[in-house]
Amino acid sequence: MDKMTGESWVTTTFETLEDWAASNSFWPFPFGTACCAIEFMSTVSSHYDLSRFGSEVVRFSPRQSDVLLVAGTINDKMGPVLKKIYDQMAEPKWVISMGACACSGGFYRSYHVMQGIDEIIPVDVYVPGCPPTPEGLIYGLLQLKEKVTRDRKRFREQDRNQEKTDSVNAGAAV
Ligand code: SF4
């Protein structure tokens, strides 16, 4: 607070602001196939109020989503559909595997059920449980927020190092 003018100021960097926005405005695509999807519905409803964490803007178009939330049993026939939806999402994108079925096939030790969606797509956060509680899913989302911030810093660092290496190599070539 400026004592002379009474105005308030916040100073930050553009990168910090970008990280804050990216990790606090997820637009989830719910790929719900079974009971876990019902649990997801309760998590986005008024009691648990997922909008407190900026993740309530549910979209059913991969082009408008940045978090694929897989909630339910995935059988082998669904595999190509899930993979296609993942591929259609623009970068950057993340995946939450919700519940024992999506994480590992759950109690379906059978030939037609995928034993974990990470057989076909990368997973950022695994939420355990059958079904996971809304609190468990919210905790998973909070973990994803931290991961996104960490990853963005790491990628920026890698870019800077690469730029330095390129300029050193360019200098050496001259
Ligand atoms: S993990 Fe449990 S609750 Fe979730 S889809 Fe599988 S059987 Fe249903």
Coordinates of C-alpha atoms and ligand atoms in Angstrom, one line a residue:
M1 CA 0.0 0.0 0.0
D2 CA 1.3 3.4 -1.0
K3 CA 0.9 5.6 2.1
M4 CA 1.0 8.8 0.0
T5 CA -1.7 7.9 -2.6
G6 CA -3.5 5.0 -0.7
E7 CA -3.1 2.8 -3.8
S8 CA -2.2 -0.9 -3.6
W9 CA 0.4 -2.4 -5.8
V10 CA 1.5 -6.0 -6.5
T11 CA 4.7 -6.6 -8.3
T12 CA 5.4 -9.9 -10.1
T13 CA 6.9 -11.3 -13.3
F14 CA 4.9 -12.1 -16.4
E15 CA 6.1 -15.8 -16.1
T16 CA 4.8 -16.0 -12.5
L17 CA 1.4 -14.6 -13.7
E18 CA 1.3 -17.1 -16.5
D19 CA 2.1 -20.0 -14.2
W20 CA -0.6 -18.9 -11.8
A21 CA -3.2 -18.6 -14.6
A22 CA -2.3 -22.0 -16.1
S23 CA -2.4 -23.9 -12.8
N24 CA -5.6 -22.3 -11.6
S25 CA -7.9 -22.6 -14.6
F26 CA -8.1 -26.2 -15.7
W27 CA -10.9 -27.1 -18.2
P28 CA -11.5 -30.8 -17.6
F29 CA -12.8 -33.2 -20.2
P30 CA -14.5 -36.0 -18.2
F31 CA -14.2 -39.3 -19.9
G32 CA -16.6 -41.0 -17.6
T33 CA -17.6 -44.6 -18.2
A34 CA -18.7 -46.0 -14.9
C35 CA -19.4 -45.4 -11.2
C36 CA -16.3 -43.0 -10.8
A37 CA -18.1 -40.6 -13.1
I38 CA -20.9 -40.3 -10.6
E39 CA -18.4 -39.4 -8.0
F40 CA -17.0 -36.8 -10.3
M41 CA -20.5 -35.3 -10.7
S42 CA -20.8 -34.9 -7.0
T43 CA -17.3 -33.3 -6.9
V44 CA -18.3 -30.6 -9.4
S45 CA -21.7 -30.0 -7.8
S46 CA -22.5 -27.3 -5.2
H47 CA -21.5 -29.1 -2.0
Y48 CA -17.8 -29.6 -3.0
D49 CA -17.8 -26.6 -5.3
L50 CA -14.8 -27.4 -7.6
S51 CA -14.9 -23.8 -8.8
R52 CA -13.0 -22.8 -5.7
F53 CA -10.0 -24.4 -7.4
G54 CA -10.8 -23.0 -10.9
S55 CA -11.6 -26.4 -12.4
E56 CA -15.4 -26.4 -12.8
V57 CA -15.5 -25.4 -16.5
V58 CA -16.2 -28.9 -17.7
R59 CA -16.0 -29.3 -21.5
F60 CA -17.0 -32.2 -23.7
S61 CA -14.9 -31.1 -26.6
P62 CA -11.2 -32.1 -26.6
R63 CA -10.4 -28.9 -28.4
Q64 CA -11.6 -26.8 -25.4
S65 CA -10.0 -28.9 -22.6
D66 CA -6.6 -29.2 -21.1
V67 CA -7.2 -31.9 -18.5
L68 CA -8.4 -35.4 -19.5
L69 CA -10.1 -36.8 -16.5
V70 CA -10.6 -40.6 -17.0
A71 CA -13.2 -41.8 -14.5
G72 CA -14.3 -45.4 -14.8
T73 CA -13.5 -48.8 -16.3
I74 CA -11.8 -48.7 -19.7
N75 CA -12.2 -51.8 -21.7
D76 CA -10.0 -52.6 -24.7
K77 CA -12.6 -51.6 -27.2
M78 CA -12.7 -48.1 -25.7
G79 CA -8.9 -47.8 -25.9
P80 CA -8.8 -46.3 -29.4
V81 CA -11.5 -43.8 -28.6
L82 CA -9.7 -42.6 -25.4
K83 CA -6.4 -42.3 -27.3
K84 CA -8.1 -40.3 -30.1
I85 CA -9.6 -37.9 -27.7
Y86 CA -6.2 -37.5 -26.0
D87 CA -4.5 -36.9 -29.3
Q88 CA -7.1 -34.3 -30.3
M89 CA -6.4 -32.2 -27.2
A90 CA -4.1 -29.3 -27.8
E91 CA -0.8 -28.9 -25.9
P92 CA -0.2 -28.3 -23.0
K93 CA -2.5 -31.1 -21.7
W94 CA -2.6 -33.3 -18.6
V95 CA -4.3 -36.5 -17.6
I96 CA -5.8 -37.5 -14.3
S97 CA -6.6 -41.2 -13.8
M98 CA -9.5 -41.4 -11.4
G99 CA -10.1 -44.6 -9.5
A100 CA -8.8 -48.1 -9.3
C101 CA -10.3 -49.1 -12.7
A102 CA -8.6 -46.3 -14.7
C103 CA -5.4 -46.7 -12.8
S104 CA -5.0 -50.5 -12.9
G105 CA -8.1 -52.2 -14.2
G106 CA -9.4 -52.4 -10.6
F107 CA -10.9 -55.7 -9.7
Y108 CA -11.4 -56.5 -13.4
R109 CA -8.6 -59.0 -14.0
S110 CA -10.1 -60.0 -17.3
Y111 CA -9.0 -60.2 -20.9
H112 CA -11.2 -57.3 -22.1
V113 CA -10.4 -54.6 -19.5
M114 CA -7.4 -52.4 -19.9
Q115 CA -5.1 -52.8 -16.8
G116 CA -4.5 -49.1 -16.5
I117 CA -4.9 -46.3 -19.0
D118 CA -1.1 -45.6 -18.9
E119 CA -0.9 -48.5 -21.3
I120 CA -2.0 -46.1 -24.0
I121 CA -1.7 -42.5 -22.7
P122 CA 0.6 -40.7 -20.3
V123 CA -0.9 -40.1 -16.8
D124 CA 0.1 -37.1 -14.6
V125 CA -1.8 -37.9 -11.5
Y126 CA -3.3 -41.1 -10.2
V127 CA -6.2 -40.9 -7.8
P128 CA -6.7 -44.1 -5.9
G129 CA -9.9 -45.6 -4.5
C130 CA -13.0 -47.5 -5.5
P131 CA -14.5 -45.0 -5.9
P132 CA -12.2 -42.2 -4.8
T133 CA -13.9 -39.7 -2.5
P134 CA -14.5 -36.1 -3.8
E135 CA -11.8 -35.1 -1.3
G136 CA -9.5 -37.5 -3.0
L137 CA -10.2 -36.1 -6.4
I138 CA -9.7 -32.6 -5.2
Y139 CA -6.4 -33.6 -3.6
G140 CA -5.4 -35.0 -7.0
L141 CA -6.3 -31.7 -8.7
L142 CA -4.2 -29.8 -6.2
Q143 CA -1.3 -32.1 -6.9
L144 CA -1.8 -31.4 -10.6
K145 CA -1.7 -27.7 -10.0
E146 CA 1.7 -28.1 -8.3
K147 CA 3.0 -30.4 -11.0
V148 CA 2.0 -27.9 -13.7
T149 CA 3.8 -25.0 -12.0
R150 CA 6.9 -27.2 -11.4
D151 CA 6.9 -28.5 -15.1
R152 CA 6.5 -25.0 -16.5
K153 CA 9.5 -23.8 -14.5
R154 CA 11.5 -26.8 -15.6
F155 CA 10.7 -26.4 -19.3
R156 CA 11.6 -22.7 -19.1
E157 CA 14.9 -23.6 -17.5
Q158 CA 15.6 -26.2 -20.2
D159 CA 14.8 -23.6 -22.9
R160 CA 17.2 -21.1 -21.4
N161 CA 20.0 -23.7 -21.1
Q162 CA 19.3 -24.7 -24.7
E163 CA 19.5 -21.1 -25.9
K164 CA 22.8 -20.7 -24.0
T165 CA 24.2 -23.8 -25.5
D166 CA 23.1 -22.8 -29.0
S167 CA 24.7 -19.3 -28.7
V168 CA 28.0 -20.8 -27.4
N169 CA 28.0 -23.3 -30.3
A170 CA 27.2 -20.5 -32.7
G171 CA 30.1 -18.5 -31.3
A172 CA 32.4 -21.5 -31.6
A173 CA 31.4 -22.0 -35.2
V174 CA 32.3 -18.4 -36.1
Ligands
SF4_1 S1 -12.9 -47.8 -9.4 FE1 -14.7 -48.7 -8.4 S2 -16.1 -47.0 -8.4 FE2 -14.6 -46.5 -10.0 S3 -15.4 -47.2 -11.9 FE3 -14.1 -48.8 -11.0 S4 -15.6 -50.1 -9.9 FE4 -16.6 -48.2 -10.3

